[in-house]
Coordinates of C-alpha atoms and ligand atoms in Angstrom, one line a residue:
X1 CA -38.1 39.0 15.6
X2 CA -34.4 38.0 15.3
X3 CA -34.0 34.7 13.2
X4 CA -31.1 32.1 13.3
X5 CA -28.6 31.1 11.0
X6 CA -26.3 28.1 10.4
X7 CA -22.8 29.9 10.1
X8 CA -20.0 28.8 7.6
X9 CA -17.2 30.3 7.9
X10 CA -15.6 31.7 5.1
X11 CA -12.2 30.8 5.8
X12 CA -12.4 26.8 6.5
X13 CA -16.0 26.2 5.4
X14 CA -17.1 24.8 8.7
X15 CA -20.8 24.8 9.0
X16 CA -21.9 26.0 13.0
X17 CA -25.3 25.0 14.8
X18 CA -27.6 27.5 14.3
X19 CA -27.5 31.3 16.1
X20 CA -28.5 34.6 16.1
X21 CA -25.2 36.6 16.0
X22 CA -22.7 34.7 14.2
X23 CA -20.1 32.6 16.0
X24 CA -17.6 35.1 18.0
X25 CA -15.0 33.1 16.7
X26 CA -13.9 30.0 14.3
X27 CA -12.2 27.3 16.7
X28 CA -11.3 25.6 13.7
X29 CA -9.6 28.2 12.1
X30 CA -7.8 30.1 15.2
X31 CA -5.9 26.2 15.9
X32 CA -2.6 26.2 15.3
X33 CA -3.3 24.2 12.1
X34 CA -5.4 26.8 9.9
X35 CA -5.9 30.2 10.3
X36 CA -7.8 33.5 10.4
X37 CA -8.3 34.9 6.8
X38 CA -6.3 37.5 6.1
X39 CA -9.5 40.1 5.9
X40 CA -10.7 38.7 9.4
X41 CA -13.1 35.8 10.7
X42 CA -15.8 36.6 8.0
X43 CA -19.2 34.2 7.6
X44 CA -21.4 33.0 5.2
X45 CA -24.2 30.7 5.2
X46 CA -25.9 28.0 2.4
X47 CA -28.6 30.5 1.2
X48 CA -25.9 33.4 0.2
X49 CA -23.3 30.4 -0.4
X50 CA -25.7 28.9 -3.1
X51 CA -26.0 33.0 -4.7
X52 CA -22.3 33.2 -6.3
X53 CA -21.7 29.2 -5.9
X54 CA -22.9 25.7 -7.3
X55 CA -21.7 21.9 -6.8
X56 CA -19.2 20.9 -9.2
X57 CA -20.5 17.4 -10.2
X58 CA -17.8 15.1 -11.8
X59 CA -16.8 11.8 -13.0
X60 CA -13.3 11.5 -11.2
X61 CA -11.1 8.5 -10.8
X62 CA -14.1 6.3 -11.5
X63 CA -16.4 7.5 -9.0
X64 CA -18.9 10.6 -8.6
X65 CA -16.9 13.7 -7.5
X66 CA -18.3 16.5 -6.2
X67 CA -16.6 19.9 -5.7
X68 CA -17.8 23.5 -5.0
X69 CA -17.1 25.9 -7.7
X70 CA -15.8 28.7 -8.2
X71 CA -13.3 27.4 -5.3
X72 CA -14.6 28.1 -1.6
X73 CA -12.3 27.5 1.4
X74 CA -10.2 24.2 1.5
X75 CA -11.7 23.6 -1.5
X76 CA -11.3 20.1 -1.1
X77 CA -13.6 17.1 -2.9
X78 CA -16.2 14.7 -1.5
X79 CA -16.2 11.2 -3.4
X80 CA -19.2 8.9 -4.4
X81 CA -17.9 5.2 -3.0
X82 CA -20.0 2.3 -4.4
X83 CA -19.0 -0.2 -2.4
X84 CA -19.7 -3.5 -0.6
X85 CA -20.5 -1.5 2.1
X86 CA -23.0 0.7 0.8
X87 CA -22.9 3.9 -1.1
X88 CA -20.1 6.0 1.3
X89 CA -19.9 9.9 0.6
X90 CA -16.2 10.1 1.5
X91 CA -15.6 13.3 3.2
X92 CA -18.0 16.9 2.7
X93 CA -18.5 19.7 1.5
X94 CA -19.6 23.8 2.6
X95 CA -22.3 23.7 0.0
X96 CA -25.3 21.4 -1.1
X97 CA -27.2 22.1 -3.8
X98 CA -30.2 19.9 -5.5
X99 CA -28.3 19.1 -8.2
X100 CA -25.7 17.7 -5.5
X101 CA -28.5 15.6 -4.1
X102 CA -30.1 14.4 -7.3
X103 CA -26.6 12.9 -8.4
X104 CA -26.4 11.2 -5.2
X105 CA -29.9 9.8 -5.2
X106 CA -29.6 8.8 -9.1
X107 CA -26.4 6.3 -7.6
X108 CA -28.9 5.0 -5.1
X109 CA -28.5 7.9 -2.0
X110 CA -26.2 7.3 0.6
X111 CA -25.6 4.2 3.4
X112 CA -22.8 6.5 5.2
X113 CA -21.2 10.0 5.6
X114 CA -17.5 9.5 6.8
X115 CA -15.2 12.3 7.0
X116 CA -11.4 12.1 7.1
X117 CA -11.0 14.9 10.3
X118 CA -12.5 18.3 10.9
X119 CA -10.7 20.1 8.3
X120 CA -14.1 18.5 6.0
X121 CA -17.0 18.5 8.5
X122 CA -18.3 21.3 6.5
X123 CA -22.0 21.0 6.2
X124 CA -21.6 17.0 6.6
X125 CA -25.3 17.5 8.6
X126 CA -26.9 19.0 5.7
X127 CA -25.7 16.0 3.7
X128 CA -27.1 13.4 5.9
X129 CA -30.5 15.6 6.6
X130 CA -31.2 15.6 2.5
X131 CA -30.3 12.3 2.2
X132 CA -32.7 10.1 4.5
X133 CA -30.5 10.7 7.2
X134 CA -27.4 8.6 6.7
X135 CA -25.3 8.3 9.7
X136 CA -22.0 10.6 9.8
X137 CA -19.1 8.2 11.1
X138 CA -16.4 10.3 13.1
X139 CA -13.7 9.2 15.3
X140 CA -14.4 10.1 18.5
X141 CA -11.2 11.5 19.2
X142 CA -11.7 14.4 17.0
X143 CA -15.5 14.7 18.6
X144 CA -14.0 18.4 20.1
X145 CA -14.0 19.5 17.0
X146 CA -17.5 19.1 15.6
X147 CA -19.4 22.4 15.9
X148 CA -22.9 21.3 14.9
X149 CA -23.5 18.1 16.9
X150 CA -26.2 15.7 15.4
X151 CA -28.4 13.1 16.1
X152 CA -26.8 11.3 12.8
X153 CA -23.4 11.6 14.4
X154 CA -21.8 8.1 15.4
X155 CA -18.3 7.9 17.0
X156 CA -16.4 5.4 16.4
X157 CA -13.1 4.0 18.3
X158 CA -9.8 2.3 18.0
X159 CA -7.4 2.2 15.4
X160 CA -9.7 0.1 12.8
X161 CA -13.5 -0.4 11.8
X162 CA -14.2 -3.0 9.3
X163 CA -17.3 -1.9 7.8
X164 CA -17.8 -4.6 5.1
X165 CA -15.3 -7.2 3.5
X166 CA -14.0 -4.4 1.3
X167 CA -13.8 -1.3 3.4
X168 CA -11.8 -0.8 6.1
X169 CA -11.3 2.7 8.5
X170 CA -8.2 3.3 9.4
X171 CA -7.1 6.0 12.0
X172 CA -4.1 7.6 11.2
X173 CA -3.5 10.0 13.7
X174 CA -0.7 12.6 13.0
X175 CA -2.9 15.9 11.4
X176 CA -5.5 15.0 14.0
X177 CA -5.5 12.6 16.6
X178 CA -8.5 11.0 14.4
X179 CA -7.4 11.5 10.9
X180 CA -9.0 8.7 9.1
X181 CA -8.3 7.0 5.6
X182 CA -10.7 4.6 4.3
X183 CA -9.1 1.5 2.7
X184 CA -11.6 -0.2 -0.3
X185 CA -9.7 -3.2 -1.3
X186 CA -11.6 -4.2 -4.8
X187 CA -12.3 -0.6 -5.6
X188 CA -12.5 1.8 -7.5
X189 CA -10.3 -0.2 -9.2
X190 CA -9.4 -3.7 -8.7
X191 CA -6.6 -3.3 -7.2
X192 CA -7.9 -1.0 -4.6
X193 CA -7.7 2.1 -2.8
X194 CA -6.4 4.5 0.0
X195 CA -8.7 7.7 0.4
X196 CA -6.1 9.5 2.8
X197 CA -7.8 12.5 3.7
X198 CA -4.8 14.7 4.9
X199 CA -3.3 12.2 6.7
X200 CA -1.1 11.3 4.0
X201 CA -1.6 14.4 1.7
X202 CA -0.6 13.5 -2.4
X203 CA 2.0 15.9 -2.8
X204 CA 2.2 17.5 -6.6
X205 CA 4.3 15.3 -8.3
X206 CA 1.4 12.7 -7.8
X207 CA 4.0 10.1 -7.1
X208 CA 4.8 10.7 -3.4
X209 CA 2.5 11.9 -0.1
X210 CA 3.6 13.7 2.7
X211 CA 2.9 14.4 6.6
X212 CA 2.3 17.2 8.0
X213 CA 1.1 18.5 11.3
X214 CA -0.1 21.5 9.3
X215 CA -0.5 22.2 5.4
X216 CA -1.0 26.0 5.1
X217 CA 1.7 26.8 8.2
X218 CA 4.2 24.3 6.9
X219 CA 4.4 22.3 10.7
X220 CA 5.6 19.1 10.3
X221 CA 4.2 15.6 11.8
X222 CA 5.8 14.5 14.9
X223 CA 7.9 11.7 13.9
X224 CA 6.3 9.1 16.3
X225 CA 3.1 9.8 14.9
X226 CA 4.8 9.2 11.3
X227 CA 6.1 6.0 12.8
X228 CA 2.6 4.4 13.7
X229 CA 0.3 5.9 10.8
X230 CA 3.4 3.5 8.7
X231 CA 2.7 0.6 11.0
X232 CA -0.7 1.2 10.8
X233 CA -1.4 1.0 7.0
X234 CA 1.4 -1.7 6.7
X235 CA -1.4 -4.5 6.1
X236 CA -3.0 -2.9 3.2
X237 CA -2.4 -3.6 0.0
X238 CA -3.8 -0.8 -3.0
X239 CA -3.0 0.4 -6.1
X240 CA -4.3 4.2 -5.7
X241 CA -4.1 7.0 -3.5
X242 CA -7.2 9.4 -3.4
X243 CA -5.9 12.8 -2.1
X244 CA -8.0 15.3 -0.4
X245 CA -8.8 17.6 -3.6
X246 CA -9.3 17.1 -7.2
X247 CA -6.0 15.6 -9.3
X248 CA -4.5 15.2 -6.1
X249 CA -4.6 11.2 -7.1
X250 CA -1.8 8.5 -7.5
X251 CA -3.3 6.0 -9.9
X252 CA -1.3 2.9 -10.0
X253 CA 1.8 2.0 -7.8
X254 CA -0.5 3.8 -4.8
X255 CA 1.4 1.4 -2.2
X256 CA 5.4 1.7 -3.4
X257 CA 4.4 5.4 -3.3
X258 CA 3.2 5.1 0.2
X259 CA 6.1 3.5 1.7
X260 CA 9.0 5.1 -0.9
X261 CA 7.4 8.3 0.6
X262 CA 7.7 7.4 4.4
X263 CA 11.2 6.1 4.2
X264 CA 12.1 8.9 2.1
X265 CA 10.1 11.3 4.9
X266 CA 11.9 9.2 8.4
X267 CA 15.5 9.4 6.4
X268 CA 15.1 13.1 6.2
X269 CA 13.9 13.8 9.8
X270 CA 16.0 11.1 11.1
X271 CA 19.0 12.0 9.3
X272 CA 19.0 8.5 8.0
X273 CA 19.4 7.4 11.9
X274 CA 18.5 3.3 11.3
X275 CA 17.1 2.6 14.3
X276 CA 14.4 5.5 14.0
X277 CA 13.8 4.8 10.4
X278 CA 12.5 1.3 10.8
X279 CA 11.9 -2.0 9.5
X280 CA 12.6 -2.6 5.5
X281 CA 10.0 -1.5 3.5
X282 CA 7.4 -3.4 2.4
X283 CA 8.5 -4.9 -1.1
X284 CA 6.8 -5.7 -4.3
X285 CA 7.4 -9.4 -5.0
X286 CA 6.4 -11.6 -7.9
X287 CA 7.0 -15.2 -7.7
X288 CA 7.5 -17.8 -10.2
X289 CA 6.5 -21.1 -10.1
X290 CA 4.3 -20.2 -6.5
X291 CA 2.6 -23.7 -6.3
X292 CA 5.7 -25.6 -6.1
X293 CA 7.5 -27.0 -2.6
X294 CA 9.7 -23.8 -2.6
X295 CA 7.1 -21.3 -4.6
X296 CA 4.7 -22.1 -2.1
X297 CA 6.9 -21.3 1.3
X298 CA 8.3 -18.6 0.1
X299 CA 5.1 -16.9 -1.1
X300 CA 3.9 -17.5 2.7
X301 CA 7.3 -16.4 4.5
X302 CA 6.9 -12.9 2.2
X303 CA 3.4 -12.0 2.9
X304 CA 4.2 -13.5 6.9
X305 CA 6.2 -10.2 6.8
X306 CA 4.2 -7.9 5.1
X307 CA 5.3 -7.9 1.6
X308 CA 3.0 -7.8 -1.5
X309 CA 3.2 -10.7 -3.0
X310 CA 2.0 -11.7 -6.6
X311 CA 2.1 -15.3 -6.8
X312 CA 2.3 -17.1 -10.7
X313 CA 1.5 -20.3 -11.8
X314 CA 0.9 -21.8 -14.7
X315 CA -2.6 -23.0 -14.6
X316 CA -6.0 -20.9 -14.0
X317 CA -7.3 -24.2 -12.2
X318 CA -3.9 -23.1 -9.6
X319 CA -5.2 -19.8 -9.0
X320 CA -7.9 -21.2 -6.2
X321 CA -5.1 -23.1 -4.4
X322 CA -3.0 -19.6 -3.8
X323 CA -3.2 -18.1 -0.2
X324 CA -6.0 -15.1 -0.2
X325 CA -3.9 -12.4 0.6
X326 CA -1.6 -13.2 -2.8
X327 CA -2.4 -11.7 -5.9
X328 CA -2.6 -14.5 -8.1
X329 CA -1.7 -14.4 -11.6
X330 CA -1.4 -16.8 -14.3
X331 CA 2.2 -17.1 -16.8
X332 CA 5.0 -18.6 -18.5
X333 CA 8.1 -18.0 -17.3
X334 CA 9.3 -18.8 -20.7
X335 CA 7.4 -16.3 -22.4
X336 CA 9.3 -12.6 -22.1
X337 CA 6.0 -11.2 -22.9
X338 CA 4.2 -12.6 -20.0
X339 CA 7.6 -12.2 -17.8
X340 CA 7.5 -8.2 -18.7
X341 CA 4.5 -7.9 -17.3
X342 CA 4.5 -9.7 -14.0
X343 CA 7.9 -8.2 -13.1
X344 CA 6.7 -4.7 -14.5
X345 CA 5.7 -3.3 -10.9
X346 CA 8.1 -5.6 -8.8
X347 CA 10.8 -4.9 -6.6
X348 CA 12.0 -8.7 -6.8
X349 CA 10.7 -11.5 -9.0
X350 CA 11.8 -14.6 -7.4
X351 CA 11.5 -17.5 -9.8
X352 CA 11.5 -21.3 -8.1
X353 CA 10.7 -23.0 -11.5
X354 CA 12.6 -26.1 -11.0
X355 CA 14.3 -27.0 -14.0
X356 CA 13.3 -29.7 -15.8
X357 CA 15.0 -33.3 -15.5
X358 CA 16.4 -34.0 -18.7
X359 CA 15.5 -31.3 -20.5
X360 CA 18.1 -29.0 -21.2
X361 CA 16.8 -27.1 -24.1
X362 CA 13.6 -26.7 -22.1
X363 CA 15.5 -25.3 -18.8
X364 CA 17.6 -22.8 -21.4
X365 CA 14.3 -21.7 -23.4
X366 CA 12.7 -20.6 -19.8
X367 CA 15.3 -18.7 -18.9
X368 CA 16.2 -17.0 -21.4
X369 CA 12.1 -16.0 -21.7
X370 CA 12.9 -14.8 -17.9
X371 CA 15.9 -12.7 -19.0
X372 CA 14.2 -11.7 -21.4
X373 CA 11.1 -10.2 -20.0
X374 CA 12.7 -8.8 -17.0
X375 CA 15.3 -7.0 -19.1
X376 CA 12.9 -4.7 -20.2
X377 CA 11.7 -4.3 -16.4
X378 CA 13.9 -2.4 -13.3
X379 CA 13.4 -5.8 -11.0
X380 CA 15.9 -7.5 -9.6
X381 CA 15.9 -11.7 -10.3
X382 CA 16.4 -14.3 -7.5
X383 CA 16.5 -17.7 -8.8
X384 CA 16.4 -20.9 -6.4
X385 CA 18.8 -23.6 -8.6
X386 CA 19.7 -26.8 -7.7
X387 CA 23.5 -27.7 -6.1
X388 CA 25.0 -29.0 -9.1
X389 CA 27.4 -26.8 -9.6
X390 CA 28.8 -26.0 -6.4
X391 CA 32.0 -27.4 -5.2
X392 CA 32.3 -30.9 -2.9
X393 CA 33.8 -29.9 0.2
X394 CA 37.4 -31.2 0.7
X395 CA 37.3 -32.6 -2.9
X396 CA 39.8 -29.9 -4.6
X397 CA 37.0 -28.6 -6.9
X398 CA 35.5 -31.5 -8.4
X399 CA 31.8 -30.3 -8.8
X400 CA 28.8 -32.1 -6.9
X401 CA 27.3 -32.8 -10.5
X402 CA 30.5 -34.9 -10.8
X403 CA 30.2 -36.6 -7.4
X404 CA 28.1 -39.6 -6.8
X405 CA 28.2 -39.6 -3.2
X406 CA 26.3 -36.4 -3.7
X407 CA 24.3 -36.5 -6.8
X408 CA 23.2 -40.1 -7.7
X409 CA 23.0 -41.3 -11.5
X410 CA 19.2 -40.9 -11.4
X411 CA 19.6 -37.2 -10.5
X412 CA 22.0 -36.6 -12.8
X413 CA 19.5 -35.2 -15.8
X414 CA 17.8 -32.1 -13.3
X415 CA 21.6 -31.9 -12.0
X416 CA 22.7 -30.8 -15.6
X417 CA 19.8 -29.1 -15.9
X418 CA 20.1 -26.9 -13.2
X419 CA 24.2 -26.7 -14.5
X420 CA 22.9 -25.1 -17.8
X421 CA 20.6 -23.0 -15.8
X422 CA 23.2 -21.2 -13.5
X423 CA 25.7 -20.8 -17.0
X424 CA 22.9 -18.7 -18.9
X425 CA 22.7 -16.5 -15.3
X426 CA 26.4 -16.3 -15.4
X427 CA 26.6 -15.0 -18.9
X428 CA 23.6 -12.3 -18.4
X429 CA 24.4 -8.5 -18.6
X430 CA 21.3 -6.4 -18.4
X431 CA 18.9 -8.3 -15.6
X432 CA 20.6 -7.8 -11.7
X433 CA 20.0 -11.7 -11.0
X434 CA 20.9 -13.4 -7.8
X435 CA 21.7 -17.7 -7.6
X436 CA 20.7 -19.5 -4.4
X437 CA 22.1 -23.4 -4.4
X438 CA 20.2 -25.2 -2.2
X439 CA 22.3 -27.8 0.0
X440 CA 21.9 -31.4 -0.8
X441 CA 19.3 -32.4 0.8
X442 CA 16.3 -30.0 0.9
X443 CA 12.6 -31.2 2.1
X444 CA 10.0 -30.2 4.2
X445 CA 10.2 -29.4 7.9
X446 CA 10.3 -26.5 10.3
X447 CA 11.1 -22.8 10.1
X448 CA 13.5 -22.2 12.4
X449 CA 14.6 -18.7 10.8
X450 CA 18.9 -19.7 11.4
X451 CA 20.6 -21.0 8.8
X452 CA 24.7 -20.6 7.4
X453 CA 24.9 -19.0 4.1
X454 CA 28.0 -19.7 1.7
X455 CA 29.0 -19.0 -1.4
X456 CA 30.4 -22.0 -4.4
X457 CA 31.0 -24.6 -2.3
X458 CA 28.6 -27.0 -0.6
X459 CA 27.7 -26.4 3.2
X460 CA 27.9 -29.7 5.2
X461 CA 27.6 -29.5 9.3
X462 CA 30.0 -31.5 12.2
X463 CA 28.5 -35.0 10.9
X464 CA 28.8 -34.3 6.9
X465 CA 25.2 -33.6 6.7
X466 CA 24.2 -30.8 4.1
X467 CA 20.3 -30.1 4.5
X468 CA 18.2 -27.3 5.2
X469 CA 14.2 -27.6 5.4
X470 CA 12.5 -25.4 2.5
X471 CA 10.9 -23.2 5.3
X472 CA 14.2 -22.1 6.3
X473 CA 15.3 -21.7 2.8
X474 CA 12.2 -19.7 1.8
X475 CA 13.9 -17.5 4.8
X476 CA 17.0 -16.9 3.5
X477 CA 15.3 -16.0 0.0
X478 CA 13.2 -13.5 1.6
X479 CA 16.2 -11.9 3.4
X480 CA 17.7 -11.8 0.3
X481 CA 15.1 -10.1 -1.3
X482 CA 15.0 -7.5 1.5
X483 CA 18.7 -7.0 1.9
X484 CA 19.8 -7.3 -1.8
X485 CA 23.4 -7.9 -0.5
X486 CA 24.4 -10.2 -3.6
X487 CA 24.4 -8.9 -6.9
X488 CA 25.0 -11.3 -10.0
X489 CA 26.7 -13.5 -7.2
X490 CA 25.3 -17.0 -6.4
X491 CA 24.9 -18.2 -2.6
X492 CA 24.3 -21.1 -1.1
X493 CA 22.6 -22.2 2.6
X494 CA 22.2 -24.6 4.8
X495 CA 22.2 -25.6 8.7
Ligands
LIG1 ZN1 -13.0 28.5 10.0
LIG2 ZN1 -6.6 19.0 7.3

């Protein structure tokens, strides 16, 4: 009597329903993005697999990591997620062992089986059949692909499925039409995760990723499909990047990575074209003084378009009051220390401290703490000052400090204040810094995303007026921050 086996082929380490003779061929591996081992399409199964073969069980990256050793096919790693969602084995392997399922079940067994794309469908079913039969979550459009189809099986559709507060699926597209990362926003770490499968594979240097249509033939990712896997993650913030294989990891500054790494991938396939290599990329941005009038629009006008945004205040009790999707952080902007450290990983630290009436030794001791601090950092500083010392219109140079009709007696101290504030920026070497002036008048109202910008003397419209609301001036910040155009230069807006 002829028995059956489940097949694995040798090559990709695909696991096929069961069959007598194995497979005639390996679909998997005769697509355009494997291929054929060099010997010939040669099988295996789990029985022989588990002879020359165990499950290399690991701590990795803070989660349990399980490999097959010595090296089998792709050789890639299947992650342990503990998550808000349920315990998630994040892609599969070729072999299963009961060691393998005793680590799992000593975590608390598994809630889901989700695999990136068929490159690591492996023996996924043998997974889910030792483990109480956790359902396998596919996108459907790869469902072509799957060569052992399952009751456990579930398709899923569309660009995104929110499994649980934390953990989002993503499709990519691109390497397969369903290549899927899973996003885990508090997790590992705190600052969260991208698992990206071989979407977005790390590339050696563990500080970029790349695209590819193919990995072992070296075809690259059709630009369009570069395009939306970009627009596609653009809402996620993380700190990692969990490759496809062990080491293949970027722990900390997972997101800058990410977007450094498509600009730097559409520049080169683009030949820098702008209108094909897209909108600016997504900035790191810590902001000072974030529960302020200012602080507080132009926290919302940065994350409105995408940025991450780390918002500082000075208070824990502030930290409730911040929008969700801000980082919050508690500092002193006068404390180099604390200034270091918030502007370590940022692209811009924007600082809307407003200086304090009065007290000019206070206003000169904060920023020098700020100059300080972000001297030992590579961000650039954008500071929104006060008016005081830019230049009356029509007045031959007399400074609005010095001009009642602009600057009443009573606003005199924060006037001077704001004076002493612009002087230390003037006389700084080592921080890039940036000076906006406000116009005169500055106060709530509506974004209207126009304003005039200037540069030392004071905007005023057709009627005399010089006002902009703090919406729009949160705007011009932000394209400041994204455009960079001003370099130790101060600029002023208004309507
Ligand atoms: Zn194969
Ligand atoms: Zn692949």
């Amino acid at each position: 009597m002829k028995t059956t086996k489940k097949h694995i082929c040798r090559t990709c380490g695909t696991q096929y329903a069961a069959s007598e003779e194995p497979p005639a061929r390996c679909a998997i591996c005769e697509d355009e993005r494997q291929y054929v081992g060099w010997g010939g399409q040669r099988w295996t199964d789990l029985e022989e697999l588990r002879e020359g073969h165990a499950v290399r069980i690991e701590e990795d990256a803070g989660m349990l990591a399980l490999g097959v050793t010595p090296a089998f096919a792709i050789d890639q790693r299947a992650l342990l997620l503990q998550t808000d969602a349920g315990n998630i084995l994040w892609e599969s392997l070729p072999l299963i062992t009961d060691e393998a399922i005793a680590a799992i079940k000593a975590r608390g067994g598994l809630d889901w089986i989700i695999v990136s794309h068929p490159h690591f469908y492996a023996a996924m079913v043998e997974f889910s059949d030792a483990l109480g039969g956790a359902p396998i979550l596919l996108h459907e459009a790869d469902r072509g692909w799957i060569q052992r189809p399952h009751p456990a099986i579930e398709l899923w559709s569309g660009d995104q499925r929110r499994l649980s507060k934390d953990v989002t699926l993503i499709r990519c597209g691109g390497h397969f039409e369903g290549s899927t990362a899973l996003h885990w926003a508090r997790g590992p770490r705190p600052g969260g995760a991208l698992f990206s499968g071989d979407a977005l594979q790390v590339a050696l240097d563990r500080r970029h990723v790349s695209f590819m249509y193919s990995y072992p033939n070296l075809v690259p990712m059709r630009t369009g499909d570069v395009i939306a896997m970009r627009e596609r993650l653009a809402e996620y913030g993380f700190d990692d990047v969990l490759g496809y294989t062990w080491g293949r990891d970027i722990l900390g500054g997972g997101r800058r990575a990410v977007d450094d790494s498509f600009a730097r991938h559409l520049a080169a396939v683009t030949s820098g074209d702008p209108r094909r290599a897209a909108p600016p990329r997504r900035l790191s941005i810590t902001v000072l003084g974030a529960r302020g009038k200012v602080g507080e629009r132009v926290v919302a006008e940065a994350l409105a378009r995408g940025h991450e945004v780390t918002a500082v205040v000075r208070e824990e009790a502030q930290l409730d009051e911040l929008p969700p999707a801000a980082r919050g952080c508690v500092g002193d902007a006068g404390n180099a220390e604390d200034v270091a450290r918030l502007g370590a990983a940022a692209d811009v630290v924007i600082s809307a401290i407003r200086p304090i009436p009065g007290q000019d030794e206070a206003t000169l001791t904060t920023t020098a703490g700020l100059l300080a601090g972000l001297a030992r950092t590579d961000a650039r500083l954008l500071v929104v000052g006060g008016a005081a010392t830019l230049r009356t219109p029509g007045s031959g140079g007399t400074l609005l400090l010095d001009d009642a009709r602009y600057l009443p007696a009573e606003l005199r101290p924060i006037g001077v204040a704001s004076a002493v504030q612009h002087e230390a920026l003037r006389a700084e070497t080592r921080v890039d810094w940036t000076y906006l002036s406000p116009p005169a008048q500055l106060a709530p109202g509506a974004r209207t995303g126009r304003y005039r910008a200037g540069t030392d003397e004071l905007l005023v419209d057709a009627e005399g007026r010089s006002a902009i609301s703090i919406e729009d001036l949160a705007v011009a910040v932000i394209d400041e921050a994204e455009h960079g155009r001003r370099s130790r230069e101060r600029f002023t807006v208004a309507y």
